[in-house]
XYZ file of C-alpha atoms in Angstrom:
677
model
C 0.000 0.000 0.000
C 1.456 3.314 -1.044
C 1.969 6.454 1.050
C -1.307 8.217 0.290
C -3.557 5.200 0.711
C -3.620 4.872 4.545
C -4.815 8.349 5.472
C -7.261 8.503 2.569
C -8.802 5.203 3.594
C -9.136 6.489 7.146
C -10.885 9.579 5.821
C -13.127 7.395 3.699
C -14.261 5.405 6.728
C -15.019 8.626 8.610
C -17.002 10.107 5.755
C -19.160 7.030 5.258
C -20.446 7.269 8.837
C -24.071 8.411 8.490
C -25.425 11.490 10.229
C -28.739 10.531 11.728
C -31.503 13.017 12.334
C -30.440 15.586 9.717
C -33.121 16.835 7.373
C -32.405 16.485 3.633
C -31.770 19.758 1.872
C -33.443 20.770 -1.383
C -32.052 19.131 -4.500
C -29.470 20.961 -6.574
C -30.972 23.006 -9.368
C -30.522 21.640 -12.875
C -27.570 22.889 -14.929
C -26.605 22.346 -18.539
C -23.306 20.479 -18.097
C -23.567 17.122 -16.340
C -20.523 14.847 -15.999
C -20.204 11.274 -14.755
C -16.592 10.202 -15.274
C -14.977 12.134 -12.411
C -17.116 10.517 -9.678
C -19.016 7.623 -11.381
C -22.285 9.481 -10.842
C -24.082 12.370 -12.508
C -22.833 15.691 -11.191
C -22.883 19.302 -12.406
C -19.570 20.196 -14.026
C -19.083 23.088 -11.598
C -19.254 20.583 -8.693
C -16.936 17.968 -10.218
C -13.712 17.406 -8.261
C -10.342 17.630 -9.996
C -9.552 18.892 -13.480
C -12.399 18.021 -15.871
C -13.075 19.127 -19.449
C -16.284 18.430 -21.362
C -16.245 18.496 -25.170
C -19.812 18.988 -26.300
C -21.507 17.649 -29.396
C -21.776 21.192 -30.740
C -18.021 21.642 -30.412
C -17.413 18.314 -32.156
C -19.651 19.380 -35.037
C -17.665 22.608 -35.362
C -14.478 20.620 -35.994
C -15.842 19.346 -39.348
C -13.874 16.127 -38.922
C -14.343 12.372 -38.640
C -11.058 12.062 -36.732
C -11.338 11.747 -32.952
C -7.776 13.023 -32.536
C -8.755 16.375 -34.068
C -11.420 16.768 -31.413
C -9.026 16.164 -28.512
C -5.765 17.732 -29.627
C -6.390 21.363 -28.622
C -7.236 20.725 -24.946
C -4.826 21.644 -22.156
C -2.562 18.822 -21.071
C -3.472 16.635 -24.068
C -1.131 15.752 -26.950
C -1.808 13.484 -29.910
C 0.804 11.012 -31.181
C 0.216 9.611 -34.651
C 2.100 7.893 -37.449
C 0.516 9.580 -40.467
C -2.802 10.302 -42.139
C -6.299 8.842 -41.729
C -6.246 5.313 -40.293
C -2.682 5.374 -38.956
C -2.069 4.371 -35.341
C -3.056 7.265 -33.083
C -2.609 7.584 -29.335
C -3.176 10.169 -26.639
C -0.706 11.551 -24.087
C -1.875 13.434 -21.007
C 0.442 15.638 -18.951
C 3.566 14.104 -20.458
C 2.669 10.461 -19.854
C 2.035 8.107 -22.737
C -0.932 6.096 -23.973
C -0.310 3.202 -21.564
C -0.966 5.635 -18.718
C -4.231 7.017 -20.125
C -7.476 5.075 -19.762
C -9.791 5.503 -22.766
C -13.399 4.350 -22.554
C -16.562 4.463 -24.625
C -19.639 4.529 -22.383
C -17.406 3.175 -19.562
C -16.218 0.267 -21.766
C -12.411 0.177 -21.755
C -10.654 0.569 -25.127
C -7.050 -0.024 -23.976
C -5.579 -3.258 -25.341
C -4.553 -5.655 -22.527
C -1.694 -6.934 -24.716
C 0.138 -3.580 -24.742
C -1.812 -1.236 -22.474
C -2.179 1.273 -25.322
C -5.424 2.759 -26.601
C -5.476 3.289 -30.384
C -7.877 6.109 -31.259
C -7.762 5.547 -35.026
C -10.618 3.011 -35.118
C -13.014 5.040 -32.958
C -15.759 6.812 -34.880
C -17.191 10.169 -33.797
C -20.478 9.827 -35.713
C -22.558 8.979 -32.651
C -20.765 10.943 -29.907
C -22.891 13.054 -27.567
C -19.933 14.438 -25.600
C -16.435 13.555 -24.381
C -15.363 13.870 -20.762
C -11.660 14.267 -19.955
C -10.436 13.872 -16.368
C -6.768 14.789 -15.819
C -4.664 13.354 -13.027
C -4.622 9.962 -11.340
C -8.025 8.238 -11.299
C -6.983 4.696 -10.329
C -9.049 5.093 -7.143
C -12.128 4.713 -9.382
C -10.880 2.892 -12.486
C -7.828 0.850 -11.477
C -4.847 0.243 -13.758
C -3.802 2.573 -16.603
C -5.694 5.576 -15.160
C -2.384 7.177 -14.147
C -2.412 10.413 -16.149
C -6.139 10.642 -16.736
C -9.316 9.169 -18.187
C -11.110 9.943 -21.446
C -14.721 8.763 -21.572
C -16.589 8.978 -24.885
C -20.327 9.227 -24.250
C -22.488 8.153 -27.183
C -25.844 9.587 -28.210
C -29.114 8.097 -27.041
C -32.057 7.316 -29.329
C -34.013 10.446 -30.188
C -37.633 10.842 -29.050
C -38.703 11.760 -32.589
C -37.864 9.788 -35.772
C -34.915 11.231 -37.632
C -32.231 10.260 -40.118
C -29.135 11.900 -41.537
C -26.645 11.347 -44.349
C -23.106 12.730 -44.436
C -20.681 12.848 -47.322
C -17.110 14.183 -47.349
C -14.468 14.231 -50.075
C -10.965 15.622 -49.833
C -7.266 15.580 -50.615
C -5.459 12.217 -50.994
C -8.640 10.674 -52.387
C -10.257 10.745 -48.952
C -13.973 9.906 -49.002
C -16.258 9.352 -46.033
C -19.946 8.477 -46.095
C -22.092 8.164 -42.996
C -25.723 7.256 -42.338
C -27.681 7.423 -39.102
C -31.271 6.621 -38.182
C -33.068 6.973 -34.865
C -36.595 6.571 -33.571
C -38.590 5.810 -30.445
C -41.957 4.163 -29.933
C -43.405 3.816 -26.491
C -40.729 2.533 -24.093
C -38.382 1.411 -26.907
C -35.889 3.501 -28.880
C -32.940 2.854 -31.147
C -30.071 4.690 -32.830
C -28.119 3.213 -35.744
C -24.986 4.738 -37.266
C -22.735 3.370 -39.962
C -19.929 4.749 -42.086
C -17.370 3.882 -44.735
C -13.974 5.595 -45.002
C -11.318 5.353 -47.675
C -8.120 7.264 -48.397
C -5.083 6.801 -50.626
C -2.902 8.369 -47.954
C -0.158 10.964 -48.378
C 2.675 8.449 -48.900
C 3.330 5.219 -50.765
C 1.765 2.195 -49.060
C -0.555 4.255 -46.856
C -4.042 3.490 -48.215
C -6.849 2.951 -45.747
C -10.307 1.392 -46.049
C -12.711 0.886 -43.160
C -16.340 0.374 -42.329
C -18.075 0.391 -38.982
C -21.602 0.204 -37.651
C -23.150 0.817 -34.239
C -26.593 0.102 -32.800
C -27.822 1.465 -29.490
C -31.176 0.296 -28.124
C -32.984 1.605 -25.075
C -35.997 0.158 -23.248
C -37.554 2.076 -20.360
C -40.095 0.319 -18.160
C -40.641 3.292 -15.849
C -38.776 6.129 -14.155
C -36.757 3.668 -12.063
C -35.925 0.855 -14.450
C -34.400 0.892 -17.939
C -32.061 -1.162 -20.112
C -29.552 0.104 -22.689
C -27.786 -2.264 -25.092
C -25.051 -1.131 -27.495
C -23.237 -3.263 -30.047
C -21.007 -2.563 -33.007
C -18.355 -3.755 -35.414
C -15.331 -2.142 -37.082
C -13.292 -3.580 -39.971
C -10.354 -2.101 -41.830
C -7.289 -2.673 -43.971
C -4.456 -0.222 -43.349
C -1.137 -0.126 -45.137
C 1.966 0.673 -43.057
C 4.786 2.519 -44.863
C 7.096 2.788 -41.847
C 9.466 5.668 -41.208
C 11.339 7.601 -43.859
C 14.705 5.851 -44.355
C 17.993 7.660 -43.830
C 18.929 10.254 -46.428
C 22.268 8.492 -46.929
C 21.525 5.216 -48.803
C 24.557 3.586 -47.148
C 22.796 3.883 -43.768
C 19.588 2.197 -44.915
C 18.833 -1.359 -43.867
C 18.660 -4.198 -46.374
C 14.882 -4.303 -45.887
C 14.538 -0.605 -46.703
C 16.684 -0.961 -49.834
C 14.963 -4.073 -51.216
C 11.376 -3.639 -49.997
C 11.052 0.151 -49.649
C 11.890 3.414 -51.368
C 13.629 6.640 -50.421
C 10.332 7.804 -48.842
C 9.039 4.674 -47.101
C 10.668 1.771 -45.293
C 8.379 -0.804 -46.876
C 5.839 -1.192 -49.665
C 4.611 -4.559 -48.372
C 3.437 -4.231 -44.748
C -0.241 -3.876 -43.794
C -2.765 -4.734 -41.096
C -6.372 -5.927 -41.107
C -8.654 -5.518 -38.095
C -12.059 -6.851 -37.116
C -13.292 -5.425 -33.802
C -16.692 -6.051 -32.215
C -18.211 -5.039 -28.894
C -21.282 -5.417 -26.715
C -22.236 -3.154 -23.821
C -25.414 -3.720 -21.781
C -26.486 -1.521 -18.860
C -29.452 -2.248 -16.600
C -30.479 0.508 -14.164
C -32.912 -0.177 -11.363
C -33.262 2.777 -9.055
C -29.773 3.539 -7.765
C -28.347 0.224 -8.925
C -26.473 0.061 -12.223
C -25.394 -3.320 -13.605
C -23.152 -3.286 -16.658
C -21.854 -6.187 -18.750
C -19.412 -5.614 -21.592
C -17.491 -7.586 -24.191
C -14.641 -6.659 -26.557
C -13.800 -9.205 -29.249
C -10.909 -8.161 -31.512
C -9.397 -10.197 -34.334
C -6.357 -8.385 -35.756
C -3.931 -9.488 -38.470
C -0.498 -8.042 -39.313
C 1.592 -8.816 -42.380
C 5.226 -7.743 -42.551
C 8.277 -8.526 -44.647
C 11.996 -7.996 -44.097
C 15.488 -8.942 -45.249
C 18.041 -10.609 -42.971
C 21.481 -11.982 -43.876
C 20.618 -11.821 -47.567
C 17.350 -13.745 -47.188
C 13.746 -12.601 -47.615
C 11.294 -13.283 -44.761
C 7.535 -12.813 -44.379
C 5.372 -13.081 -41.298
C 1.611 -13.210 -40.859
C 0.543 -12.771 -37.256
C -2.969 -13.097 -35.882
C -3.942 -11.505 -32.564
C -7.206 -12.411 -30.843
C -8.231 -10.283 -27.861
C -11.256 -11.047 -25.711
C -12.288 -8.882 -22.771
C -15.363 -9.704 -20.752
C -16.431 -7.835 -17.663
C -19.288 -7.125 -15.320
C -19.723 -4.222 -12.921
C -22.248 -3.241 -10.279
C -22.448 0.324 -8.930
C -24.787 1.846 -6.358
C -25.153 5.137 -4.482
C -26.167 5.905 -0.896
C -27.414 9.242 0.423
C -26.940 9.431 4.188
C -28.016 13.054 4.194
C -28.194 15.988 1.837
C -24.492 16.617 2.504
C -23.133 13.066 2.656
C -23.115 10.637 -0.246
C -21.286 7.400 -1.012
C -20.689 5.418 -4.192
C -19.773 1.747 -4.070
C -18.900 -0.605 -6.895
C -17.551 -4.074 -7.621
C -16.023 -5.296 -10.873
C -14.890 -8.611 -12.345
C -13.015 -8.843 -15.646
C -11.344 -11.496 -17.790
C -8.719 -10.717 -20.469
C -7.475 -13.254 -23.014
C -4.825 -12.626 -25.665
C -3.934 -15.302 -28.235
C -1.176 -15.003 -30.829
C -0.374 -17.254 -33.781
C 2.486 -16.480 -36.167
C 3.480 -18.014 -39.479
C 6.970 -16.991 -40.549
C 8.476 -18.062 -43.872
C 12.052 -17.862 -45.079
C 10.939 -17.144 -48.647
C 14.443 -17.507 -50.063
C 14.838 -21.103 -48.809
C 11.097 -21.913 -48.549
C 11.384 -22.711 -44.832
C 8.166 -22.104 -42.831
C 8.087 -21.764 -39.041
C 4.933 -21.471 -36.952
C 4.537 -20.409 -33.334
C 1.736 -19.546 -30.934
C 1.166 -18.388 -27.405
C -1.654 -17.118 -25.251
C -1.907 -15.052 -22.095
C -4.717 -14.535 -19.615
C -5.554 -12.194 -16.783
C -8.467 -12.081 -14.405
C -9.194 -9.234 -12.021
C -11.612 -8.638 -9.176
C -12.020 -5.128 -7.853
C -14.051 -3.055 -5.413
C -14.128 0.700 -4.918
C -15.678 3.096 -2.446
C -16.041 6.858 -2.744
C -17.456 9.232 -0.163
C -18.397 12.882 -0.456
C -19.171 15.268 2.382
C -20.060 18.932 2.122
C -19.245 21.650 4.645
C -21.098 24.663 3.316
C -19.111 25.853 0.297
C -16.490 23.118 0.693
C -16.854 19.562 -0.643
C -14.400 16.803 0.278
C -14.314 13.621 -1.807
C -12.258 10.643 -0.647
C -12.112 7.209 -2.221
C -10.116 4.072 -2.776
C -10.084 0.995 -4.972
C -8.682 -2.479 -4.420
C -7.676 -4.565 -7.455
C -6.814 -8.260 -7.199
C -5.350 -9.438 -10.556
C -4.351 -13.043 -11.174
C -0.882 -12.357 -12.604
C 0.651 -9.741 -10.276
C 0.243 -8.510 -6.704
C -2.990 -6.864 -5.554
C -3.089 -3.064 -5.615
C -4.795 -0.397 -3.535
C -5.199 3.107 -4.970
C -6.599 6.093 -3.091
C -7.416 9.698 -3.893
C -8.716 12.793 -2.148
C -10.255 15.924 -3.687
C -11.209 19.213 -2.075
C -13.509 21.654 -3.862
C -14.072 25.114 -2.390
C -16.581 27.472 -3.983
C -14.858 30.585 -2.671
C -17.435 32.746 -4.414
C -20.204 32.124 -6.959
C -17.677 32.907 -9.706
C -14.549 31.321 -8.173
C -13.727 27.699 -7.368
C -10.561 26.198 -5.899
C -9.721 22.521 -6.405
C -7.014 20.498 -4.642
C -6.299 16.829 -5.396
C -3.828 14.201 -4.253
C -3.841 10.559 -5.244
C -1.888 7.495 -6.167
C -2.224 5.233 -9.175
C -0.690 2.309 -10.979
C -0.159 0.968 -14.456
C -0.488 -2.801 -14.805
C 2.257 -4.710 -16.639
C 0.861 -5.588 -20.054
C 0.212 -9.186 -21.062
C 3.106 -8.902 -23.516
C 5.421 -7.645 -20.774
C 4.643 -10.602 -18.544
C 4.149 -13.405 -21.050
C 6.190 -12.761 -24.205
C 7.461 -16.245 -25.207
C 11.205 -16.735 -25.336
C 12.563 -16.434 -28.872
C 16.003 -15.689 -30.297
C 15.967 -12.041 -29.242
C 13.354 -11.434 -26.518
C 11.473 -12.876 -23.554
C 8.844 -11.709 -21.090
C 9.276 -11.202 -17.361
C 6.615 -12.785 -15.100
C 8.126 -11.066 -12.038
C 7.396 -7.496 -13.086
C 5.950 -5.046 -10.595
C 3.268 -2.510 -11.548
C 4.362 1.043 -12.258
C 3.333 3.260 -9.328
C 2.375 6.917 -9.611
C 1.568 9.785 -7.275
C -0.041 13.058 -8.320
C -0.627 16.414 -6.624
C -2.714 19.216 -8.092
C -4.133 22.608 -7.220
C -6.327 24.594 -9.572
C -8.536 27.649 -9.646
C -11.313 28.626 -12.039
C -12.733 32.144 -12.142
C -15.396 33.927 -14.160
C -14.353 37.561 -14.477
C -17.523 38.767 -16.193
C -20.108 37.640 -18.724
C -17.425 37.623 -21.448
C -14.241 36.334 -19.808
C -13.468 33.196 -17.808
C -10.245 31.356 -17.102
C -8.603 28.574 -15.180
C -5.160 27.565 -13.966
C -3.817 24.210 -12.743
C -0.476 23.446 -11.130
C 0.440 19.773 -10.797
C 3.204 17.311 -10.055
C 3.234 13.695 -11.247
C 5.801 11.077 -10.223
C 6.045 7.557 -11.608
C 8.294 4.805 -10.230
C 9.092 1.253 -11.376
C 8.531 2.209 -15.004
C 8.794 -0.804 -17.294
C 11.437 -0.751 -20.029
C 12.818 -3.407 -22.367
C 16.605 -3.846 -22.273
C 19.092 -6.598 -23.306
C 19.345 -7.963 -19.766
C 17.622 -11.335 -20.207
C 18.996 -14.826 -20.736
C 21.664 -15.527 -23.360
C 20.407 -16.095 -26.901
C 22.107 -16.771 -30.242
C 22.876 -13.022 -30.673
C 23.621 -12.087 -27.065
C 21.372 -11.380 -24.113
C 17.671 -11.360 -24.921
C 15.676 -8.153 -24.542
C 13.555 -8.363 -21.405
C 11.247 -5.914 -19.599
C 12.251 -4.754 -16.132
C 11.217 -2.058 -13.643
C 14.115 0.213 -14.582
C 12.997 3.811 -14.928
C 11.412 6.767 -13.175
C 9.669 9.948 -14.321
C 8.984 13.281 -12.644
C 6.713 15.876 -14.255
C 5.862 19.364 -13.024
C 3.307 21.263 -15.025
C 1.151 24.341 -15.500
C -2.108 24.489 -17.461
C -3.907 27.691 -18.433
C -7.278 27.935 -20.158
C -9.114 31.125 -21.052
C -12.317 31.873 -22.932
C -13.362 35.331 -24.086
C -16.649 35.982 -25.843
C -17.738 39.242 -27.425
C -20.916 39.380 -29.483
C -20.661 36.528 -32.036
C -16.950 35.876 -31.585
C -15.411 33.412 -29.103
C -11.682 33.274 -28.384
C -10.104 30.251 -26.686
C -6.516 30.096 -25.493
C -5.073 26.972 -23.868
C -1.458 26.625 -22.756
C 0.454 23.710 -21.229
C 3.933 23.974 -19.706
C 5.723 20.733 -18.795
C 8.999 20.280 -16.953
C 9.379 16.534 -17.513
C 12.418 14.460 -16.578
C 13.172 10.768 -16.862
C 15.746 8.861 -14.821
C 16.528 5.751 -16.828
C 18.855 2.821 -16.464
C 20.839 2.821 -19.726
C 23.078 0.067 -21.074
C 26.770 0.971 -21.153
C 28.460 -2.353 -21.934
C 26.778 -5.016 -24.068
C 29.300 -7.610 -22.939
C 28.804 -7.266 -19.181
C 25.290 -5.703 -19.238
C 26.621 -2.784 -17.212
C 23.819 -0.235 -16.615
C 24.150 3.390 -15.545
C 21.498 5.805 -14.308
C 20.980 8.915 -16.466
C 18.591 11.845 -16.044
C 17.262 13.389 -19.260
C 14.316 15.333 -20.599
C 11.366 12.956 -20.902
C 11.115 11.568 -24.424
C 8.252 12.676 -26.713
C 7.249 15.467 -24.305
C 7.246 19.101 -25.529
C 7.924 21.767 -22.920
C 5.328 24.085 -24.453
C 1.971 23.541 -26.127
C -0.228 26.474 -27.134
C -3.690 26.271 -28.707
C -5.580 29.283 -30.019
C -9.133 29.073 -31.329
C -11.422 31.686 -32.876
C -15.066 30.848 -33.544
C -17.281 33.321 -35.377
C -21.038 32.995 -35.703
C -22.542 34.670 -38.769
C -19.317 36.309 -40.065
C -19.867 39.334 -42.341
C -23.520 39.235 -41.275
C -24.209 35.996 -43.172
C -26.880 34.130 -41.239
C -26.222 30.500 -40.240
C -22.592 30.651 -41.349
C -19.948 29.541 -38.860
C -16.192 30.078 -39.116
C -13.570 28.345 -36.958
C -9.855 29.099 -37.100
C -7.461 27.190 -34.856
C -3.725 27.392 -34.380
C -1.440 25.068 -32.452
C 2.191 25.342 -31.436
C 4.181 22.315 -30.244
C 7.775 22.861 -29.092
C 10.742 20.525 -29.700
C 10.560 16.878 -28.635
C 13.387 14.387 -28.082
C 14.029 10.663 -28.318
C 17.056 8.597 -27.240
C 18.814 5.696 -28.967
C 21.482 3.215 -27.880
C 24.613 3.244 -30.074
C 26.574 -0.011 -30.047
C 30.300 -0.085 -30.790
C 31.241 -2.588 -33.512
C 32.332 -6.001 -32.222
C 34.700 -6.908 -30.579
C 34.203 -3.625 -28.674
C 31.185 -3.728 -26.348
C 30.798 -0.111 -25.290
C 27.319 1.381 -25.626
C 26.515 5.087 -25.679
C 23.257 7.015 -25.939
C 22.518 9.513 -28.688
C 19.494 11.781 -29.026
C 17.306 13.001 -31.884
C 15.127 16.081 -31.980
C 11.910 16.788 -33.821
C 11.688 20.575 -34.208
C 8.699 22.499 -32.950
C 5.987 23.612 -35.360
C 2.910 25.795 -35.847
C -0.251 24.418 -37.466
C -3.277 26.392 -38.640
C -6.668 24.889 -39.528
C -9.729 26.588 -41.013
C -13.338 25.312 -40.959
C -16.564 26.715 -42.447
C -20.152 25.531 -41.944
C -23.342 26.826 -43.536
C -26.816 25.713 -42.470
C -29.539 25.743 -45.127
C -32.798 24.361 -43.707
C -32.124 20.649 -43.081
C -28.764 20.670 -44.856
C -25.344 21.668 -43.552
C -22.523 22.404 -45.988
C -18.952 22.309 -44.685
C -15.471 23.069 -45.946
C -12.195 22.524 -44.135
C -8.512 23.184 -44.699
C -6.063 21.366 -42.430
C -2.441 22.511 -42.175
C -3.350 25.719 -43.991
C 0.284 26.865 -44.318
C 1.433 23.475 -45.728
C 3.893 23.016 -42.859
C 6.347 20.112 -43.087
C 6.407 18.437 -39.688
C 6.490 15.102 -37.878
C 5.174 13.883 -34.534
C 6.599 10.371 -34.431
C 10.312 9.447 -34.449
C 11.712 6.594 -36.500
C 12.587 3.328 -34.783
C 16.368 3.773 -35.148
C 18.908 6.560 -34.982
C 19.418 6.462 -38.756
C 15.720 6.519 -39.686
C 14.246 9.966 -40.125
C 10.616 10.170 -38.982
C 6.986 9.613 -39.939
C 6.068 12.705 -41.994
C 2.602 14.144 -41.498
C 0.315 15.273 -44.337
C 0.724 18.708 -45.879
C -2.150 21.034 -46.695
C -5.368 19.079 -47.204
C -8.792 20.328 -48.250
C -12.098 18.576 -47.660
C -15.716 19.457 -48.204
C -19.101 17.851 -47.934
C -22.612 18.031 -46.605
C -24.968 16.638 -44.000
C -28.647 16.175 -44.816
C -31.242 15.515 -42.117
C -34.588 14.014 -43.038
């Protein structure tokens, strides 16, 4: 049990003690913004503890995009990592920590892959999103593993009371075409919402085409005011080509695979992936009880080719992921000022891999397979007590996984409404990231092996923030935070001896320390809204780095945290009815990302065994996007220009010191329409 847990649990036990004889106070008046992710219950945004952002459906529509990353990228503390254009692997960083430390959910159904811990945003559609809730900071006290840096919960639309359908069509640069259809209706206690879309793009590089289709059905049955059932199910399928990084400018530094199978612009013209992902999410609510059952069933296929020692190899790998879980949550009101939330959860994760590798040159096939499993039982308790204008929320969660030691995570939040226009928030909590199934179970091969003795990564976060409304036009907020993370898992050549030296093996080698500042301001005058969001990160990593490949000598080094920019600035201008044109909307956004760094081991040629570390830098960049929408009765016309200045930039480093990077698309134009009927 970590440092914060004991006193928070003590506070939790105190807060749950009921106060008998107190009269309930009148219910809180209804407000527009209601959030659920921060506390696992519906709560006005102004009363939510911690740092919470809500992205509304109206804001999503104003982005004129089908890309979830575009919706998230301009929020404070959030940074998107992606490998290219539409369909490429896309992940989210929060406050300097990577995708494995961010829990992504859709209607409380976890999207993170148990095999790696990552959450790929590229396959998530935004067609049926009602809103997105972002909670920054450790939230393991409610959600368990991976909720180290924050939680993103995508809330989907409910069936509409009145029948309605819509059709969307978009066409743009790189042969990008997207069509989308939705239909919704309700009759008596039953309602449904169906959405489906098809996306295709030739991509902005060789071997970067993308084709996908997905469909979603949400059904709702309401018996009465106290009992209803919601069932959601869907399927996503795609084929995505993978060009790899740009090879080195100097042909002599390119690998044999890049020379034979790639070009000067891509590492390969042969690699691709095919995915088939399905889900089921059923929620039964009876009074204050909520029972949820969920299922993820993913069937993913990767094809890759490479050259080694003058021979041509191919590999086809199939990955089957099955996640099944059930959760029960309930709420207790001991008085108008004291409330508790209790929940239990059981989950099963299964990951199966089968690989068929062929030495094409000699016609020698080799097959292999392995599977990994994890079960987890969890319980959490959260208590809230109000003292006039002050609300204190304390909670903890116990997780009991089958493949590593049980974990207890706790968190406390204080919210003080200093004045009707000013709120102060203070949070402290601990968290953990579970070792992935690959980390623990990777089968021993010639070059790598898993480590069943890994410990979870353990984090602690501290935060203080203030939000103030200056007048009817201007509001702003500021957060100061500190995040520490110990026992970070890293792969290094410290395993058993293989045919080419020590095998790469994951170990709890590294640490991270991040101090940060977030500023958000909104200014509205007449029909114009200005948004300015700024994130400052002082992020350091203390890693164990290899110094001698013969003796496996490791040395501790402190460096700037990889992939983390010190500065991120987002500016947005939204204009309603520009130039007096009714029902015309203009959005201009600009984003600045400062330099980022990555580190690579440099091995001395045999027989020397010395190893040094070299760094690469991706320079900072400005991006500008422009969006226009025009409403004409039941039709909306839209036009968008991304990367208006045609900036050459990259977000993702190559996999080696000699590789360059993954270049992002230049200026791209898209236009289309939405028709409601």
